[in-house]
Amino acid sequence: MTQNDAYISIRNVNKFFGSFQAIDDVSIDIHQGEFFSLLGSSGCGKTTLLRMLAGFESPTSGEIYIDGQPMSDVPPHQRPVNMVFQSYAIFPHLNVRDNIAYGLRKQKLPKNKRNELVDEMLELIKLPDYGDRKANQLSGGQRQRIALARALILRPKVLLLDEPLGALDKQLREQMQLELRALQKTVGITFVFVTHDQEEALTLSDRIAVMAEGRDLQVDTPTRLYENPLTREVASFIGTMNFFDGKVTGISDGTADVDVKGIGEVSTTNFGPRLRPGEDVCIAIRPEKLNLTESEPQQMGNKVQGLMDKAAYLGERSHYYVGLDGISHPVAISAQNRQRAEGTPEEKRTVWISWEDNAFVVLEKG
Ligand SMILES: Nc1ncnc2c1ncn2[C@@H]1O[C@H](COP(=O)(O)OP(=O)(O)OP(=O)(O)O)[C@@H](O)[C@H]1O
Ligand SMILES: [Mg+2]
């Protein structure tokens, strides 16, 4: 991936508010038509980064390029971007049509052209019959769609969305996620989407930047972030993960052998380029990549015996916690209940844990 095919290029950007550093040497390339998310917990700098893309804040150092142009001297209204804020600022006293057309008022379009564009937007957001409604007679989800339409009607090359679904309840939020994703594919605009909800980021995004304390920890596809996190920080931020201490005993042919505390010898191809033999590492496995059986799984080469600590039946799946010799925390295992459950396994009973080759990931020391 060259820097040239990046549509938005954030290069070594730092942002200080007084002596407080909100953004710490962030470099991210975003491609045209991408649904790109900034994911991180509260205060990690997501809004600050978005506001710098929009031009409402300037980097203290570093540069932002959009479509090959440096943005440092370009004011917000001249950037090919539009922003949808978390508190969707639509005008309650205007009707839906006038809200959507609001940004067009400077363009002096003939009335019929203007109406045509608004109709197109109403169709797109699936509210074709709502044009004459007052904005304060709409539900939260409908208002959110109006806010989106108002931004989209200006055909920005980039749409910046700051937690646009934050105020919605879970059901509406999930429905809007699907609509937003479909909408983005239809209009082909580059989306930079801010969220602190990992599931939302995984569902929607082509790629995600995981952020913490002003830094970009890892920029990757949802699958790679989940399956191949580079650091413990990223691995524990996305989903649940079991961590173990280990020592690399050898690396050959792209496979690392690691002596894992409580588990034994583990071979895996999932590790970064900086790994060295003899290194002490953190090694990890997702709960659903571990199998749990009461008798020894004869076909599995990778296995260890443990003691059932706790079992929780959740209907569609069960969560188990199994104690292993030499490890203080029980290991989490998640299993789908494909067959009818006949009751949960007894606690304090001996069980077997097994796993497929390459189920473990070796993490870089963060
Ligand atoms: N104008 C400002 N002056 C001083 N500090 C600021 C300013 N704006 C943001 N900050 C600080 O910068 C840090 C990042 O803020 P930012 O709003 O970017 O976080 P965020 O990731 O969007 O968080 P949230 O998920 O809560 O919206 C925070 O610690 C915040 O207090
Ligand atoms: Mg924010």
Short mmCIF file of C-alpha atoms and ligand atoms in Angstrom, two decimals:
data_model
loop_
_atom_site.label_atom_id
_atom_site.label_comp_id
_atom_site.label_asym_id
_atom_site.label_seq_id
_atom_site.Cartn_x
_atom_site.Cartn_y
_atom_site.Cartn_z
CA MET A 1 0.00 0.00 0.00
CA THR A 2 1.69 3.22 -1.11
CA GLN A 3 0.98 6.63 0.35
CA ASN A 4 -0.16 7.79 -3.07
CA ASP A 5 -3.35 5.78 -3.08
CA ALA A 6 -4.38 7.25 0.27
CA TYR A 7 -7.23 9.69 -0.06
CA ILE A 8 -6.75 11.03 3.45
CA SER A 9 -3.25 10.92 4.84
CA ILE A 10 -2.61 11.81 8.47
CA ARG A 11 1.14 12.07 8.91
CA ASN A 12 2.91 12.27 12.25
CA VAL A 13 0.19 14.43 13.72
CA ASN A 14 0.52 15.73 17.28
CA LYS A 15 -2.00 17.87 19.11
CA PHE A 16 -1.38 19.68 22.39
CA PHE A 17 -3.99 21.56 24.39
CA GLY A 18 -1.63 23.64 26.55
CA SER A 19 0.75 21.07 28.01
CA PHE A 20 -1.71 18.18 27.56
CA GLN A 21 -1.01 15.96 24.57
CA ALA A 22 -4.33 14.77 23.10
CA ILE A 23 -2.85 13.24 19.93
CA ASP A 24 0.54 11.53 19.99
CA ASP A 25 2.32 11.02 16.65
CA VAL A 26 -0.59 9.54 14.73
CA SER A 27 -0.06 8.40 11.12
CA ILE A 28 -3.03 6.88 9.29
CA ASP A 29 -3.85 6.48 5.58
CA ILE A 30 -7.50 6.22 4.58
CA HIS A 31 -8.56 5.16 1.08
CA GLN A 32 -11.23 6.49 -1.20
CA GLY A 33 -14.62 4.88 -0.61
CA GLU A 34 -13.46 3.26 2.61
CA PHE A 35 -15.63 2.93 5.71
CA PHE A 36 -12.94 3.75 8.23
CA SER A 37 -13.51 3.82 12.00
CA LEU A 38 -11.63 5.39 14.88
CA LEU A 39 -12.21 3.12 17.87
CA GLY A 40 -11.10 3.80 21.42
CA SER A 41 -12.32 4.52 24.91
CA SER A 42 -13.51 7.91 26.12
CA GLY A 43 -10.88 10.64 26.00
CA CYS A 44 -8.46 8.80 23.68
CA GLY A 45 -8.59 11.60 21.10
CA LYS A 46 -11.15 10.43 18.50
CA THR A 47 -13.13 13.67 18.32
CA THR A 48 -9.93 15.72 18.34
CA LEU A 49 -8.63 13.79 15.33
CA LEU A 50 -11.96 14.16 13.51
CA ARG A 51 -12.06 17.89 14.23
CA MET A 52 -8.58 18.24 12.76
CA LEU A 53 -9.78 16.47 9.58
CA ALA A 54 -12.72 18.88 9.43
CA GLY A 55 -10.45 21.86 10.06
CA PHE A 56 -12.03 22.96 13.37
CA GLU A 57 -8.68 22.31 15.08
CA SER A 58 -5.15 22.44 13.67
CA PRO A 59 -2.40 19.92 14.44
CA THR A 60 0.36 21.26 16.69
CA SER A 61 2.74 19.45 14.34
CA GLY A 62 2.47 17.02 11.45
CA GLU A 63 0.32 17.33 8.34
CA ILE A 64 -3.04 16.18 7.06
CA TYR A 65 -3.49 15.64 3.31
CA ILE A 66 -6.83 15.16 1.61
CA ASP A 67 -6.82 14.18 -2.06
CA GLY A 68 -3.10 14.94 -2.18
CA GLN A 69 -3.50 18.52 -0.88
CA PRO A 70 -1.99 19.65 2.43
CA MET A 71 -4.84 20.96 4.59
CA SER A 72 -2.90 23.26 6.94
CA ASP A 73 -4.05 26.45 5.22
CA VAL A 74 -7.47 25.24 4.13
CA PRO A 75 -10.40 26.48 6.26
CA PRO A 76 -13.23 24.07 7.17
CA HIS A 77 -15.72 25.31 4.55
CA GLN A 78 -13.20 24.79 1.75
CA ARG A 79 -12.39 21.19 2.68
CA PRO A 80 -14.13 18.39 0.77
CA VAL A 81 -15.54 17.07 4.03
CA ASN A 82 -18.72 17.31 6.02
CA MET A 83 -19.25 16.38 9.63
CA VAL A 84 -22.20 14.74 11.38
CA PHE A 85 -22.06 15.47 15.10
CA GLN A 86 -23.13 13.21 17.92
CA SER A 87 -25.82 15.65 19.03
CA TYR A 88 -27.48 15.79 15.64
CA ALA A 89 -27.97 19.49 15.15
CA ILE A 90 -31.15 19.65 13.11
CA PHE A 91 -33.51 22.59 13.38
CA PRO A 92 -36.67 21.64 15.29
CA HIS A 93 -38.77 24.48 13.84
CA LEU A 94 -37.98 23.63 10.21
CA ASN A 95 -39.68 20.79 8.41
CA VAL A 96 -37.73 17.80 7.13
CA ARG A 97 -37.32 19.16 3.56
CA ASP A 98 -35.93 22.48 4.76
CA ASN A 99 -33.60 20.74 7.18
CA ILE A 100 -32.19 18.56 4.43
CA ALA A 101 -31.87 21.48 2.00
CA TYR A 102 -30.29 23.76 4.57
CA GLY A 103 -26.73 23.48 3.28
CA LEU A 104 -27.84 24.14 -0.29
CA ARG A 105 -29.12 27.64 0.45
CA LYS A 106 -25.83 29.27 -0.55
CA GLN A 107 -25.78 27.47 -3.88
CA LYS A 108 -28.68 29.44 -5.41
CA LEU A 109 -30.16 26.41 -7.16
CA PRO A 110 -33.44 26.68 -9.06
CA LYS A 111 -36.31 25.50 -6.89
CA ASN A 112 -37.14 22.41 -8.93
CA LYS A 113 -33.50 21.25 -8.91
CA ARG A 114 -33.38 21.76 -5.18
CA ASN A 115 -36.58 19.77 -4.68
CA GLU A 116 -35.25 17.01 -6.86
CA LEU A 117 -32.12 16.67 -4.72
CA VAL A 118 -34.19 16.64 -1.53
CA ASP A 119 -36.54 13.97 -2.95
CA GLU A 120 -33.52 11.86 -3.84
CA MET A 121 -32.24 12.15 -0.27
CA LEU A 122 -35.64 11.35 1.28
CA GLU A 123 -35.72 8.23 -0.85
CA LEU A 124 -32.17 7.29 0.13
CA ILE A 125 -32.83 7.57 3.87
CA LYS A 126 -36.13 5.70 3.42
CA LEU A 127 -38.35 8.55 4.62
CA PRO A 128 -40.01 9.53 1.32
CA ASP A 129 -43.27 10.66 2.94
CA TYR A 130 -41.79 12.67 5.75
CA GLY A 131 -40.81 15.85 3.88
CA ASP A 132 -43.47 18.07 5.45
CA ARG A 133 -43.10 16.85 9.01
CA LYS A 134 -41.63 19.18 11.56
CA ALA A 135 -38.28 17.91 12.80
CA ASN A 136 -39.51 17.89 16.40
CA GLN A 137 -42.19 15.37 15.39
CA LEU A 138 -39.63 12.71 14.53
CA SER A 139 -38.10 9.83 16.44
CA GLY A 140 -34.42 9.84 17.33
CA GLY A 141 -33.54 7.43 14.54
CA GLN A 142 -35.48 9.48 11.99
CA ARG A 143 -33.73 12.65 13.12
CA GLN A 144 -30.43 10.90 12.76
CA ARG A 145 -31.27 10.00 9.18
CA ILE A 146 -32.24 13.63 8.47
CA ALA A 147 -28.88 14.76 9.84
CA LEU A 148 -27.16 12.27 7.53
CA ALA A 149 -29.21 13.40 4.53
CA ARG A 150 -28.36 17.01 5.27
CA ALA A 151 -24.67 16.17 5.15
CA LEU A 152 -24.95 13.86 2.13
CA ILE A 153 -26.92 16.29 -0.06
CA LEU A 154 -23.79 18.42 -0.34
CA ARG A 155 -21.98 15.41 -1.85
CA PRO A 156 -18.87 15.75 0.27
CA LYS A 157 -15.99 13.50 -0.73
CA VAL A 158 -15.58 12.60 2.93
CA LEU A 159 -18.17 12.31 5.64
CA LEU A 160 -16.93 12.56 9.22
CA LEU A 161 -19.31 10.97 11.72
CA ASP A 162 -18.76 11.46 15.44
CA GLU A 163 -20.64 8.71 17.32
CA PRO A 164 -23.72 9.38 15.20
CA LEU A 165 -25.65 6.46 16.68
CA GLY A 166 -24.64 7.12 20.28
CA ALA A 167 -28.03 8.38 21.42
CA LEU A 168 -30.05 5.49 20.00
CA ASP A 169 -31.30 2.41 21.83
CA LYS A 170 -29.75 -0.94 21.00
CA GLN A 171 -32.38 -2.14 18.54
CA LEU A 172 -32.58 1.10 16.57
CA ARG A 173 -28.83 1.37 16.67
CA GLU A 174 -28.39 -2.04 15.08
CA GLN A 175 -30.95 -1.22 12.39
CA MET A 176 -29.25 2.11 11.69
CA GLN A 177 -25.86 0.41 11.49
CA LEU A 178 -27.08 -1.76 8.63
CA GLU A 179 -28.67 1.23 6.92
CA LEU A 180 -25.58 3.36 7.34
CA ARG A 181 -23.40 0.68 5.84
CA ALA A 182 -25.76 0.19 2.87
CA LEU A 183 -25.99 3.96 2.41
CA GLN A 184 -22.21 4.31 2.37
CA LYS A 185 -21.87 1.60 -0.27
CA THR A 186 -24.61 3.25 -2.38
CA VAL A 187 -23.16 6.76 -2.34
CA GLY A 188 -19.51 5.64 -2.37
CA ILE A 189 -18.38 8.44 -0.09
CA THR A 190 -15.38 7.91 2.21
CA PHE A 191 -16.65 7.62 5.79
CA VAL A 192 -14.54 8.34 8.85
CA PHE A 193 -16.65 7.07 11.71
CA VAL A 194 -15.97 7.54 15.40
CA THR A 195 -17.18 5.07 17.98
CA HIS A 196 -16.17 3.63 21.33
CA ASP A 197 -18.31 0.54 20.65
CA GLN A 198 -16.14 -2.30 19.37
CA GLU A 199 -19.02 -4.34 18.02
CA GLU A 200 -20.26 -1.37 16.03
CA ALA A 201 -16.79 -0.78 14.60
CA LEU A 202 -16.38 -4.46 13.67
CA THR A 203 -19.80 -4.60 11.98
CA LEU A 204 -19.45 -1.46 9.92
CA SER A 205 -15.86 -0.90 8.98
CA ASP A 206 -13.57 -1.85 6.15
CA ARG A 207 -10.71 -0.90 8.46
CA ILE A 208 -10.38 0.34 12.01
CA ALA A 209 -7.78 2.38 13.87
CA VAL A 210 -7.69 1.26 17.50
CA MET A 211 -6.67 4.25 19.60
CA ALA A 212 -5.58 4.73 23.21
CA GLU A 213 -4.26 7.85 24.93
CA GLY A 214 -3.84 9.76 21.71
CA ARG A 215 -1.95 6.98 19.91
CA ASP A 216 -2.97 4.71 17.04
CA LEU A 217 -2.24 1.23 18.39
CA GLN A 218 -3.14 -0.79 15.29
CA VAL A 219 -4.81 -0.01 11.98
CA ASP A 220 -6.29 -3.10 10.37
CA THR A 221 -9.36 -4.90 9.04
CA PRO A 222 -11.88 -6.12 11.64
CA THR A 223 -10.83 -9.72 11.02
CA ARG A 224 -7.15 -9.02 11.47
CA LEU A 225 -7.72 -6.94 14.59
CA TYR A 226 -9.68 -9.80 16.12
CA GLU A 227 -7.60 -12.70 14.84
CA ASN A 228 -4.15 -11.12 14.78
CA PRO A 229 -3.91 -8.32 17.32
CA LEU A 230 -0.31 -7.13 17.60
CA THR A 231 -0.32 -6.10 21.23
CA ARG A 232 -1.97 -7.06 24.47
CA GLU A 233 -3.63 -3.65 24.57
CA VAL A 234 -5.42 -4.23 21.26
CA ALA A 235 -6.18 -7.87 22.07
CA SER A 236 -7.89 -6.98 25.32
CA PHE A 237 -9.74 -4.00 23.87
CA ILE A 238 -11.44 -6.09 21.20
CA GLY A 239 -13.34 -9.08 22.53
CA THR A 240 -12.22 -11.39 25.33
CA MET A 241 -8.78 -12.96 25.34
CA ASN A 242 -6.84 -15.40 27.53
CA PHE A 243 -3.26 -14.29 28.13
CA PHE A 244 -0.34 -16.49 29.16
CA ASP A 245 3.34 -15.97 29.82
CA GLY A 246 5.66 -17.87 27.53
CA LYS A 247 9.19 -18.16 26.21
CA VAL A 248 10.06 -18.60 22.54
CA THR A 249 12.07 -21.81 22.21
CA GLY A 250 12.61 -21.61 18.47
CA ILE A 251 11.47 -20.04 15.20
CA SER A 252 11.73 -21.83 11.87
CA ASP A 253 9.81 -21.88 8.57
CA GLY A 254 7.45 -19.17 9.77
CA THR A 255 6.44 -21.12 12.86
CA ALA A 256 7.30 -20.13 16.42
CA ASP A 257 7.51 -22.68 19.21
CA VAL A 258 6.62 -21.21 22.56
CA ASP A 259 6.83 -22.81 25.98
CA VAL A 260 3.61 -21.57 27.58
CA LYS A 261 3.10 -21.49 31.34
CA GLY A 262 0.26 -23.81 32.37
CA ILE A 263 -0.21 -25.09 28.81
CA GLY A 264 3.08 -26.53 27.59
CA GLU A 265 4.61 -26.36 24.13
CA VAL A 266 2.58 -24.37 21.56
CA SER A 267 3.37 -23.88 17.86
CA THR A 268 1.92 -20.97 15.93
CA THR A 269 2.40 -18.97 12.76
CA ASN A 270 0.73 -15.90 14.33
CA PHE A 271 3.48 -13.56 15.44
CA GLY A 272 5.07 -10.26 14.42
CA PRO A 273 8.33 -9.75 12.51
CA ARG A 274 10.28 -8.66 15.57
CA LEU A 275 9.97 -11.92 17.50
CA ARG A 276 13.28 -13.54 18.55
CA PRO A 277 14.15 -17.00 19.96
CA GLY A 278 14.69 -16.92 23.72
CA GLU A 279 12.33 -13.98 24.11
CA ASP A 280 9.83 -13.84 26.98
CA VAL A 281 6.44 -13.17 25.43
CA CYS A 282 2.77 -12.79 26.11
CA ILE A 283 0.77 -15.36 24.16
CA ALA A 284 -3.00 -15.33 23.78
CA ILE A 285 -6.01 -17.34 22.69
CA ARG A 286 -9.69 -16.42 22.24
CA PRO A 287 -12.20 -18.31 24.45
CA GLU A 288 -14.01 -19.76 21.42
CA LYS A 289 -10.79 -21.23 20.01
CA LEU A 290 -10.53 -23.59 22.97
CA ASN A 291 -12.51 -26.84 23.02
CA LEU A 292 -13.70 -28.33 26.26
CA THR A 293 -14.32 -32.07 26.70
CA GLU A 294 -14.87 -34.31 29.67
CA SER A 295 -12.85 -37.18 28.26
CA GLU A 296 -9.45 -36.92 26.62
CA PRO A 297 -9.84 -35.86 22.95
CA GLN A 298 -7.92 -38.62 21.18
CA GLN A 299 -7.66 -36.90 17.79
CA MET A 300 -6.27 -33.66 19.15
CA GLY A 301 -2.52 -33.23 19.51
CA ASN A 302 -2.80 -29.93 21.36
CA LYS A 303 -4.36 -30.49 24.75
CA VAL A 304 -4.03 -30.04 28.47
CA GLN A 305 -5.96 -31.24 31.49
CA GLY A 306 -7.64 -28.84 33.91
CA LEU A 307 -10.23 -28.47 36.62
CA MET A 308 -13.68 -27.00 35.92
CA ASP A 309 -14.00 -23.89 38.04
CA LYS A 310 -17.29 -22.35 36.86
CA ALA A 311 -19.82 -22.98 34.13
CA ALA A 312 -22.44 -20.50 32.94
CA TYR A 313 -25.24 -21.57 30.59
CA LEU A 314 -26.33 -18.66 28.37
CA GLY A 315 -28.73 -20.48 26.05
CA GLU A 316 -27.07 -20.12 22.67
CA ARG A 317 -23.64 -20.64 24.22
CA SER A 318 -21.97 -21.50 27.49
CA HIS A 319 -19.01 -19.92 29.21
CA TYR A 320 -16.60 -22.08 31.17
CA TYR A 321 -13.72 -21.19 33.44
CA VAL A 322 -11.09 -23.86 33.88
CA GLY A 323 -8.18 -23.86 36.30
CA LEU A 324 -4.78 -25.02 35.06
CA ASP A 325 -1.73 -25.97 37.10
CA GLY A 326 0.72 -23.13 37.47
CA ILE A 327 -1.74 -20.40 36.45
CA SER A 328 -3.50 -18.08 38.89
CA HIS A 329 -6.45 -17.03 36.68
CA PRO A 330 -8.88 -19.58 35.27
CA VAL A 331 -8.96 -19.90 31.49
CA ALA A 332 -12.13 -18.66 29.75
CA ILE A 333 -13.74 -20.96 27.20
CA SER A 334 -16.79 -20.17 25.13
CA ALA A 335 -18.72 -22.95 23.41
CA GLN A 336 -21.80 -22.88 21.21
CA ASN A 337 -24.54 -25.18 22.42
CA ARG A 338 -25.15 -26.92 19.12
CA GLN A 339 -26.70 -29.95 20.73
CA ARG A 340 -29.46 -29.81 23.31
CA ALA A 341 -27.82 -29.25 26.64
CA GLU A 342 -28.52 -31.83 29.33
CA GLY A 343 -27.44 -29.60 32.17
CA THR A 344 -24.14 -27.89 32.83
CA PRO A 345 -20.95 -29.82 33.67
CA GLU A 346 -20.19 -30.14 37.33
CA GLU A 347 -17.71 -27.83 38.96
CA LYS A 348 -14.40 -29.17 40.31
CA ARG A 349 -14.45 -31.96 37.76
CA THR A 350 -11.45 -32.87 35.62
CA VAL A 351 -11.79 -31.70 32.01
CA TRP A 352 -9.68 -31.46 28.86
CA ILE A 353 -8.90 -28.30 26.93
CA SER A 354 -7.75 -28.68 23.33
CA TRP A 355 -7.08 -26.36 20.40
CA GLU A 356 -6.27 -26.40 16.69
CA ASP A 357 -2.84 -25.51 15.35
CA ASN A 358 -2.27 -21.74 15.09
CA ALA A 359 -5.08 -20.89 17.51
CA PHE A 360 -2.61 -18.98 19.69
CA VAL A 361 -1.24 -15.51 18.86
CA VAL A 362 2.13 -14.29 20.09
CA LEU A 363 1.87 -10.61 21.09
CA GLU A 364 4.53 -7.95 20.96
CA LYS A 365 5.62 -6.58 24.31
CA GLY A 366 3.62 -3.31 24.44
N1 LIG B 1 -10.29 22.16 23.72
C1 LIG B 1 -9.69 21.36 24.57
N2 LIG B 1 -8.90 21.82 25.54
C2 LIG B 1 -8.26 21.02 26.41
N3 LIG B 1 -8.34 19.67 26.37
C3 LIG B 1 -9.10 19.13 25.42
C4 LIG B 1 -9.82 19.94 24.48
N4 LIG B 1 -10.50 19.09 23.65
C5 LIG B 1 -10.22 17.85 24.07
N5 LIG B 1 -9.39 17.86 25.13
C6 LIG B 1 -8.85 16.70 25.83
O1 LIG B 1 -8.25 15.84 24.88
C7 LIG B 1 -8.52 14.48 25.17
C8 LIG B 1 -9.18 13.84 23.97
O2 LIG B 1 -10.47 14.39 23.80
P1 LIG B 1 -11.46 13.88 22.68
O3 LIG B 1 -12.67 14.73 22.74
O4 LIG B 1 -10.74 13.84 21.39
O5 LIG B 1 -11.76 12.41 23.19
P2 LIG B 1 -12.72 11.29 22.56
O6 LIG B 1 -11.85 10.13 22.21
O7 LIG B 1 -13.53 11.89 21.49
O8 LIG B 1 -13.61 10.89 23.82
P3 LIG B 1 -15.20 10.55 23.92
O9 LIG B 1 -15.34 9.12 23.50
O10 LIG B 1 -15.48 10.72 25.37
O11 LIG B 1 -15.95 11.51 23.04
C9 LIG B 1 -9.40 14.48 26.42
O12 LIG B 1 -8.57 14.21 27.53
C10 LIG B 1 -9.95 15.88 26.48
O13 LIG B 1 -10.20 16.27 27.80
MG MG B 2 -15.60 12.33 21.31
#
